[in-house]
Amino acid sequence: MTLARRGPYAEYWAHEAAFVARTDLPLFRWRMDAYRERDARPNRVAGVERTAGVRRELRALLAAEGPMPASAVEHEANVRRGPWWGWSDVKTGLEQMFRWGEVVSAGRSGFERVYALPDQVLPVGALETAPDRHTAITELVRRAARAIGVGTRADLADHFRLRSDDTAAAITELVDRGELLPVRVEGWREQAWLHAGARVPRHVTVDAVLSPFDPVVWFRRRAERMFGFHYRIEIYTPAPKRVFGYYVLPVLQDDRLTGRVDLKSDRQRGVLRVRTAWQEPGEHLDAERLAVTLRRAAAWQGLDGIEVTDQGTAAAAVAGALGVALVPHEAADDPAAADADADDVAT
């Protein structure tokens, strides 16, 4: 994915923090306005007023010098504090403006978001000529339906984090247009809708280790309905109560969730560490295919090797497919706090 200043993608709060087609940003103009209204409430307005002067300076600076990350702005408070990134008034002001659409993303500098005035990266006036709230939400529901194929109202609403009543109104309109078809899905209690263009493929061939933020598993209720897959990341679960691992990731093979792996990038040793590996009950985890996926993940992380610990129902099979010996699971493989290690694969 290209995250360049003029690249095809931008960042915004489309679901949670997400990458979207740059041309789709106007569909979220109504959300930008809603954030501005929220930030004007009595319990939030003090923070907005505190950064008013900084925001004026930032607008002028971006206009004069072009897109830049927060770290490029000289400010005495713009420093890192403790284990997490400290938010100075500069960063706070930029993020306020980002929520409201006064600045937009212009790619990334390393891990930092680069901020720009809208006209510096979008067609002039793109956000000012955005569709109205109802039109935009209806289009987002249409896109959600096309993406997921079939879903309940909650499924369609969650795809772009829309309100239930707004989603219901959009569903009604899309049904009237013939773009959504009311259906019943065996085993589902709720009414569902099928996108009129949805097609069932003859065969699905895919191999992936999914992020906890992947749409396949993000909406937990849907993952349970679709796959019988109960999923929770366990980073905030006390170590003795964890079942699958600290940062366990679902394994997708074809159209099934067949297992889970807890991965860690050991950058000092140049090794991708498979801290646990599990086969889902009633599923067949193809260890050879997973081995290919893990090698691809290690290469993406710039790591030279893979280790598999001896924990999990699929650990031995995965180690065998990789051609490596099992190593003992260590206390360090199950950190007790989220800040104990900053090198997890998700980062």
mmCIF file of N, CA and C in Angstrom, residues 27-123:
data_model
loop_
_atom_site.group_PDB
_atom_site.id
_atom_site.type_symbol
_atom_site.label_atom_id
_atom_site.label_comp_id
_atom_site.label_asym_id
_atom_site.label_seq_id
_atom_site.Cartn_x
_atom_site.Cartn_y
_atom_site.Cartn_z
ATOM 1 N N LEU A 27 -16.709 11.353 1.664
ATOM 2 C CA LEU A 27 -17.804 10.587 2.254
ATOM 3 C C LEU A 27 -17.820 10.692 3.776
ATOM 4 N N PHE A 28 -16.727 11.188 4.350
ATOM 5 C CA PHE A 28 -16.636 11.310 5.804
ATOM 6 C C PHE A 28 -16.682 12.758 6.268
ATOM 7 N N ARG A 29 -17.072 13.667 5.385
ATOM 8 C CA ARG A 29 -17.192 15.069 5.773
ATOM 9 C C ARG A 29 -18.189 15.233 6.920
ATOM 10 N N TRP A 30 -19.297 14.500 6.861
ATOM 11 C CA TRP A 30 -20.304 14.583 7.920
ATOM 12 C C TRP A 30 -19.727 14.134 9.263
ATOM 13 N N ARG A 31 -18.822 13.144 9.239
ATOM 14 C CA ARG A 31 -18.206 12.679 10.489
ATOM 15 C C ARG A 31 -17.233 13.727 11.018
ATOM 16 N N MET A 32 -16.531 14.378 10.129
ATOM 17 C CA MET A 32 -15.651 15.468 10.542
ATOM 18 C C MET A 32 -16.449 16.553 11.248
ATOM 19 N N ASP A 33 -17.604 16.899 10.678
ATOM 20 C CA ASP A 33 -18.462 17.910 11.301
ATOM 21 C C ASP A 33 -18.976 17.431 12.659
ATOM 22 N N ALA A 34 -19.299 16.127 12.750
ATOM 23 C CA ALA A 34 -19.790 15.586 14.020
ATOM 24 C C ALA A 34 -18.714 15.640 15.096
ATOM 25 N N TYR A 35 -17.469 15.361 14.714
ATOM 26 C CA TYR A 35 -16.375 15.465 15.686
ATOM 27 C C TYR A 35 -16.198 16.907 16.154
ATOM 28 N N ARG A 36 -16.340 17.851 15.238
ATOM 29 C CA ARG A 36 -16.210 19.250 15.633
ATOM 30 C C ARG A 36 -17.309 19.630 16.632
ATOM 31 N N GLU A 37 -18.530 19.183 16.380
ATOM 32 C CA GLU A 37 -19.635 19.461 17.304
ATOM 33 C C GLU A 37 -19.387 18.802 18.655
ATOM 34 N N ARG A 38 -18.876 17.574 18.640
ATOM 35 C CA ARG A 38 -18.575 16.883 19.895
ATOM 36 C C ARG A 38 -17.519 17.637 20.688
ATOM 37 N N ASP A 39 -16.496 18.129 19.995
ATOM 38 C CA ASP A 39 -15.401 18.809 20.683
ATOM 39 C C ASP A 39 -15.804 20.182 21.214
ATOM 40 N N ALA A 40 -16.981 20.660 20.817
ATOM 41 C CA ALA A 40 -17.478 21.936 21.333
ATOM 42 C C ALA A 40 -18.327 21.760 22.588
ATOM 43 N N ARG A 41 -18.525 20.518 23.028
ATOM 44 C CA ARG A 41 -19.334 20.269 24.229
ATOM 45 C C ARG A 41 -18.591 20.764 25.472
ATOM 46 N N PRO A 42 -19.344 21.092 26.522
ATOM 47 C CA PRO A 42 -18.722 21.664 27.728
ATOM 48 C C PRO A 42 -17.599 20.825 28.309
ATOM 49 N N ASN A 43 -17.700 19.517 28.232
ATOM 50 C CA ASN A 43 -16.673 18.670 28.841
ATOM 51 C C ASN A 43 -15.412 18.553 27.990
ATOM 52 N N ARG A 44 -15.425 19.105 26.763
ATOM 53 C CA ARG A 44 -14.262 18.998 25.884
ATOM 54 C C ARG A 44 -13.746 20.346 25.399
ATOM 55 N N VAL A 45 -14.562 21.374 25.540
ATOM 56 C CA VAL A 45 -14.230 22.644 24.901
ATOM 57 C C VAL A 45 -12.956 23.268 25.463
ATOM 58 N N ALA A 46 -12.628 22.996 26.725
ATOM 59 C CA ALA A 46 -11.422 23.595 27.312
ATOM 60 C C ALA A 46 -10.175 23.168 26.549
ATOM 61 N N GLY A 47 -10.100 21.894 26.168
ATOM 62 C CA GLY A 47 -8.945 21.418 25.422
ATOM 63 C C GLY A 47 -8.851 22.046 24.048
ATOM 64 N N VAL A 48 -10.014 22.304 23.448
ATOM 65 C CA VAL A 48 -10.036 22.941 22.134
ATOM 66 C C VAL A 48 -9.593 24.399 22.240
ATOM 67 N N GLU A 49 -10.081 25.083 23.268
ATOM 68 C CA GLU A 49 -9.707 26.488 23.438
ATOM 69 C C GLU A 49 -8.219 26.624 23.757
ATOM 70 N N ARG A 50 -7.655 25.667 24.504
ATOM 71 C CA ARG A 50 -6.245 25.733 24.876
ATOM 72 C C ARG A 50 -5.339 25.702 23.658
ATOM 73 N N THR A 51 -5.738 24.997 22.610
ATOM 74 C CA THR A 51 -4.873 24.838 21.437
ATOM 75 C C THR A 51 -5.248 25.784 20.296
ATOM 76 N N ALA A 52 -6.162 26.715 20.524
ATOM 77 C CA ALA A 52 -6.619 27.584 19.432
ATOM 78 C C ALA A 52 -5.455 28.341 18.792
ATOM 79 N N GLY A 53 -4.594 28.934 19.621
ATOM 80 C CA GLY A 53 -3.463 29.680 19.081
ATOM 81 C C GLY A 53 -2.495 28.783 18.328
ATOM 82 N N VAL A 54 -2.236 27.599 18.880
ATOM 83 C CA VAL A 54 -1.336 26.652 18.218
ATOM 84 C C VAL A 54 -1.897 26.259 16.858
ATOM 85 N N ARG A 55 -3.204 26.037 16.782
ATOM 86 C CA ARG A 55 -3.802 25.640 15.513
ATOM 87 C C ARG A 55 -3.666 26.752 14.465
ATOM 88 N N ARG A 56 -3.819 27.987 14.865
ATOM 89 C CA ARG A 56 -3.628 29.091 13.922
ATOM 90 C C ARG A 56 -2.199 29.085 13.370
ATOM 91 N N GLU A 57 -1.232 28.894 14.259
ATOM 92 C CA GLU A 57 0.167 28.853 13.835
ATOM 93 C C GLU A 57 0.430 27.661 12.906
ATOM 94 N N LEU A 58 -0.185 26.532 13.230
ATOM 95 C CA LEU A 58 0.017 25.342 12.408
ATOM 96 C C LEU A 58 -0.557 25.524 11.010
ATOM 97 N N ARG A 59 -1.738 26.108 10.918
ATOM 98 C CA ARG A 59 -2.315 26.358 9.600
ATOM 99 C C ARG A 59 -1.391 27.243 8.760
ATOM 100 N N ALA A 60 -0.877 28.286 9.394
ATOM 101 C CA ALA A 60 0.028 29.191 8.675
ATOM 102 C C ALA A 60 1.309 28.477 8.270
ATOM 103 N N LEU A 61 1.848 27.641 9.164
ATOM 104 C CA LEU A 61 3.085 26.921 8.878
ATOM 105 C C LEU A 61 2.898 25.936 7.734
ATOM 106 N N LEU A 62 1.807 25.183 7.746
ATOM 107 C CA LEU A 62 1.548 24.223 6.675
ATOM 108 C C LEU A 62 1.325 24.935 5.349
ATOM 109 N N ALA A 63 0.643 26.072 5.391
ATOM 110 C CA ALA A 63 0.420 26.837 4.161
ATOM 111 C C ALA A 63 1.729 27.333 3.573
ATOM 112 N N ALA A 64 2.665 27.707 4.451
ATOM 113 C CA ALA A 64 3.929 28.275 3.980
ATOM 114 C C ALA A 64 4.931 27.203 3.572
ATOM 115 N N GLU A 65 4.976 26.079 4.311
ATOM 116 C CA GLU A 65 6.047 25.103 4.115
ATOM 117 C C GLU A 65 5.581 23.754 3.591
ATOM 118 N N GLY A 66 4.281 23.532 3.543
ATOM 119 C CA GLY A 66 3.773 22.273 3.012
ATOM 120 C C GLY A 66 3.661 21.188 4.070
ATOM 121 N N PRO A 67 3.286 19.968 3.667
ATOM 122 C CA PRO A 67 3.030 18.869 4.599
ATOM 123 C C PRO A 67 4.228 18.551 5.481
ATOM 124 N N MET A 68 3.948 18.169 6.730
ATOM 125 C CA MET A 68 5.005 17.794 7.663
ATOM 126 C C MET A 68 4.429 16.993 8.828
ATOM 127 N N PRO A 69 5.272 16.170 9.483
ATOM 128 C CA PRO A 69 4.835 15.464 10.686
ATOM 129 C C PRO A 69 4.931 16.373 11.896
ATOM 130 N N ALA A 70 4.316 15.955 13.003
ATOM 131 C CA ALA A 70 4.337 16.764 14.224
ATOM 132 C C ALA A 70 5.759 17.002 14.701
ATOM 133 N N SER A 71 6.646 16.002 14.541
ATOM 134 C CA SER A 71 8.004 16.127 15.066
ATOM 135 C C SER A 71 8.814 17.195 14.343
ATOM 136 N N ALA A 72 8.355 17.610 13.152
ATOM 137 C CA ALA A 72 9.082 18.626 12.407
ATOM 138 C C ALA A 72 8.751 20.033 12.873
ATOM 139 N N VAL A 73 7.760 20.153 13.747
ATOM 140 C CA VAL A 73 7.350 21.467 14.228
ATOM 141 C C VAL A 73 8.123 21.772 15.503
ATOM 142 N N GLU A 74 8.862 22.842 15.511
ATOM 143 C CA GLU A 74 9.635 23.209 16.692
ATOM 144 C C GLU A 74 8.701 23.653 17.805
ATOM 145 N N HIS A 75 8.803 22.959 18.945
ATOM 146 C CA HIS A 75 7.956 23.323 20.080
ATOM 147 C C HIS A 75 8.559 22.703 21.324
ATOM 148 N N GLU A 76 8.722 23.461 22.354
ATOM 149 C CA GLU A 76 9.436 22.991 23.542
ATOM 150 C C GLU A 76 8.735 21.835 24.231
ATOM 151 N N ALA A 77 7.413 21.732 24.086
ATOM 152 C CA ALA A 77 6.683 20.650 24.755
ATOM 153 C C ALA A 77 6.565 19.405 23.892
ATOM 154 N N ASN A 78 7.054 19.470 22.658
ATOM 155 C CA ASN A 78 6.873 18.365 21.728
ATOM 156 C C ASN A 78 7.925 17.286 21.962
ATOM 157 N N VAL A 79 7.819 16.584 23.082
ATOM 158 C CA VAL A 79 8.799 15.570 23.454
ATOM 159 C C VAL A 79 8.082 14.299 23.866
ATOM 160 N N ARG A 80 8.836 13.204 23.877
ATOM 161 C CA ARG A 80 8.299 11.924 24.318
ATOM 162 C C ARG A 80 8.456 11.813 25.819
ATOM 163 N N ARG A 81 7.372 11.364 26.486
ATOM 164 C CA ARG A 81 7.404 11.222 27.943
ATOM 165 C C ARG A 81 7.050 9.779 28.322
ATOM 166 N N GLY A 82 7.956 9.119 29.039
ATOM 167 C CA GLY A 82 7.654 7.780 29.518
ATOM 168 C C GLY A 82 7.602 6.770 28.387
ATOM 169 N N PRO A 83 6.930 5.620 28.600
ATOM 170 C CA PRO A 83 6.919 4.553 27.604
ATOM 171 C C PRO A 83 6.020 4.834 26.420
ATOM 172 N N TRP A 84 5.106 5.795 26.516
ATOM 173 C CA TRP A 84 4.191 6.109 25.428
ATOM 174 C C TRP A 84 4.514 7.490 24.893
ATOM 175 N N TRP A 85 4.040 7.765 23.681
ATOM 176 C CA TRP A 85 4.297 9.065 23.071
ATOM 177 C C TRP A 85 3.528 10.151 23.805
ATOM 178 N N GLY A 86 4.238 11.144 24.287
ATOM 179 C CA GLY A 86 3.590 12.281 24.915
ATOM 180 C C GLY A 86 2.946 13.164 23.866
ATOM 181 N N TRP A 87 1.756 13.672 24.143
ATOM 182 C CA TRP A 87 1.038 14.509 23.187
ATOM 183 C C TRP A 87 1.165 15.962 23.619
ATOM 184 N N SER A 88 1.975 16.691 22.890
ATOM 185 C CA SER A 88 2.105 18.112 23.140
ATOM 186 C C SER A 88 0.901 18.835 22.559
ATOM 187 N N ASP A 89 0.833 20.130 22.794
ATOM 188 C CA ASP A 89 -0.243 20.914 22.188
ATOM 189 C C ASP A 89 -0.142 20.900 20.668
ATOM 190 N N VAL A 90 1.074 20.748 20.129
ATOM 191 C CA VAL A 90 1.238 20.655 18.679
ATOM 192 C C VAL A 90 0.539 19.405 18.152
ATOM 193 N N LYS A 91 0.856 18.245 18.738
ATOM 194 C CA LYS A 91 0.240 16.996 18.290
ATOM 195 C C LYS A 91 -1.261 17.017 18.552
ATOM 196 N N THR A 92 -1.662 17.515 19.719
ATOM 197 C CA THR A 92 -3.090 17.586 20.042
ATOM 198 C C THR A 92 -3.817 18.467 19.037
ATOM 199 N N GLY A 93 -3.227 19.626 18.738
ATOM 200 C CA GLY A 93 -3.859 20.526 17.785
ATOM 201 C C GLY A 93 -3.972 19.923 16.399
ATOM 202 N N LEU A 94 -2.913 19.238 15.950
ATOM 203 C CA LEU A 94 -2.959 18.588 14.646
ATOM 204 C C LEU A 94 -4.027 17.496 14.601
ATOM 205 N N GLU A 95 -4.138 16.729 15.673
ATOM 206 C CA GLU A 95 -5.141 15.667 15.697
ATOM 207 C C GLU A 95 -6.560 16.236 15.763
ATOM 208 N N GLN A 96 -6.752 17.337 16.465
ATOM 209 C CA GLN A 96 -8.055 17.998 16.439
ATOM 210 C C GLN A 96 -8.405 18.421 15.016
ATOM 211 N N MET A 97 -7.456 19.062 14.353
ATOM 212 C CA MET A 97 -7.688 19.511 12.983
ATOM 213 C C MET A 97 -7.895 18.331 12.035
ATOM 214 N N PHE A 98 -7.198 17.218 12.303
ATOM 215 C CA PHE A 98 -7.354 16.018 11.487
ATOM 216 C C PHE A 98 -8.767 15.448 11.634
ATOM 217 N N ARG A 99 -9.257 15.394 12.870
ATOM 218 C CA ARG A 99 -10.626 14.905 13.075
ATOM 219 C C ARG A 99 -11.636 15.769 12.335
ATOM 220 N N TRP A 100 -11.420 17.076 12.349
ATOM 221 C CA TRP A 100 -12.390 18.010 11.774
ATOM 222 C C TRP A 100 -12.246 18.202 10.270
ATOM 223 N N GLY A 101 -11.202 17.645 9.676
ATOM 224 C CA GLY A 101 -10.988 17.833 8.250
ATOM 225 C C GLY A 101 -10.268 19.112 7.883
ATOM 226 N N GLU A 102 -9.730 19.835 8.889
ATOM 227 C CA GLU A 102 -8.945 21.043 8.587
ATOM 228 C C GLU A 102 -7.565 20.682 8.067
ATOM 229 N N VAL A 103 -7.056 19.506 8.451
ATOM 230 C CA VAL A 103 -5.877 18.933 7.820
ATOM 231 C C VAL A 103 -6.209 17.489 7.471
ATOM 232 N N VAL A 104 -5.463 16.946 6.531
ATOM 233 C CA VAL A 104 -5.646 15.553 6.126
ATOM 234 C C VAL A 104 -4.276 14.878 6.124
ATOM 235 N N SER A 105 -4.269 13.559 5.990
ATOM 236 C CA SER A 105 -2.993 12.854 5.966
ATOM 237 C C SER A 105 -2.357 12.969 4.587
ATOM 238 N N ALA A 106 -1.046 13.087 4.595
ATOM 239 C CA ALA A 106 -0.270 13.162 3.351
ATOM 240 C C ALA A 106 0.839 12.122 3.415
ATOM 241 N N GLY A 107 0.476 10.880 3.655
ATOM 242 C CA GLY A 107 1.444 9.808 3.757
ATOM 243 C C GLY A 107 2.035 9.698 5.151
ATOM 244 N N ARG A 108 3.149 9.003 5.244
ATOM 245 C CA ARG A 108 3.820 8.770 6.512
ATOM 246 C C ARG A 108 5.309 9.029 6.374
ATOM 247 N N SER A 109 5.901 9.501 7.436
ATOM 248 C CA SER A 109 7.352 9.644 7.532
ATOM 249 C C SER A 109 7.796 8.656 8.596
ATOM 250 N N GLY A 110 8.257 7.467 8.158
ATOM 251 C CA GLY A 110 8.484 6.390 9.115
ATOM 252 C C GLY A 110 7.134 5.956 9.667
ATOM 253 N N PHE A 111 6.981 6.021 10.991
ATOM 254 C CA PHE A 111 5.705 5.669 11.605
ATOM 255 C C PHE A 111 4.833 6.894 11.870
ATOM 256 N N GLU A 112 5.334 8.073 11.535
ATOM 257 C CA GLU A 112 4.607 9.298 11.838
ATOM 258 C C GLU A 112 3.671 9.697 10.713
ATOM 259 N N ARG A 113 2.469 10.097 11.078
ATOM 260 C CA ARG A 113 1.554 10.654 10.098
ATOM 261 C C ARG A 113 2.049 12.026 9.660
ATOM 262 N N VAL A 114 1.994 12.277 8.368
ATOM 263 C CA VAL A 114 2.318 13.591 7.816
ATOM 264 C C VAL A 114 1.007 14.330 7.586
ATOM 265 N N TYR A 115 0.949 15.574 8.050
ATOM 266 C CA TYR A 115 -0.275 16.375 7.970
ATOM 267 C C TYR A 115 -0.153 17.402 6.855
ATOM 268 N N ALA A 116 -1.281 17.694 6.210
ATOM 269 C CA ALA A 116 -1.315 18.687 5.140
ATOM 270 C C ALA A 116 -2.653 19.403 5.153
ATOM 271 N N LEU A 117 -2.676 20.610 4.616
ATOM 272 C CA LEU A 117 -3.955 21.268 4.362
ATOM 273 C C LEU A 117 -4.659 20.518 3.237
ATOM 274 N N PRO A 118 -5.986 20.413 3.288
ATOM 275 C CA PRO A 118 -6.693 19.583 2.301
ATOM 276 C C PRO A 118 -6.335 19.886 0.859
ATOM 277 N N ASP A 119 -6.241 21.160 0.489
ATOM 278 C CA ASP A 119 -5.985 21.501 -0.914
ATOM 279 C C ASP A 119 -4.573 21.157 -1.362
ATOM 280 N N GLN A 120 -3.703 20.789 -0.407
ATOM 281 C CA GLN A 120 -2.347 20.393 -0.774
ATOM 282 C C GLN A 120 -2.269 18.960 -1.283
ATOM 283 N N VAL A 121 -3.283 18.153 -0.983
ATOM 284 C CA VAL A 121 -3.259 16.750 -1.420
ATOM 285 C C VAL A 121 -4.558 16.308 -2.097
ATOM 286 N N LEU A 122 -5.638 17.050 -1.934
ATOM 287 C CA LEU A 122 -6.923 16.709 -2.530
ATOM 288 C C LEU A 122 -7.255 17.717 -3.627
ATOM 289 N N PRO A 123 -8.163 17.348 -4.539
ATOM 290 C CA PRO A 123 -8.649 18.350 -5.490
ATOM 291 C C PRO A 123 -9.199 19.556 -4.732
#
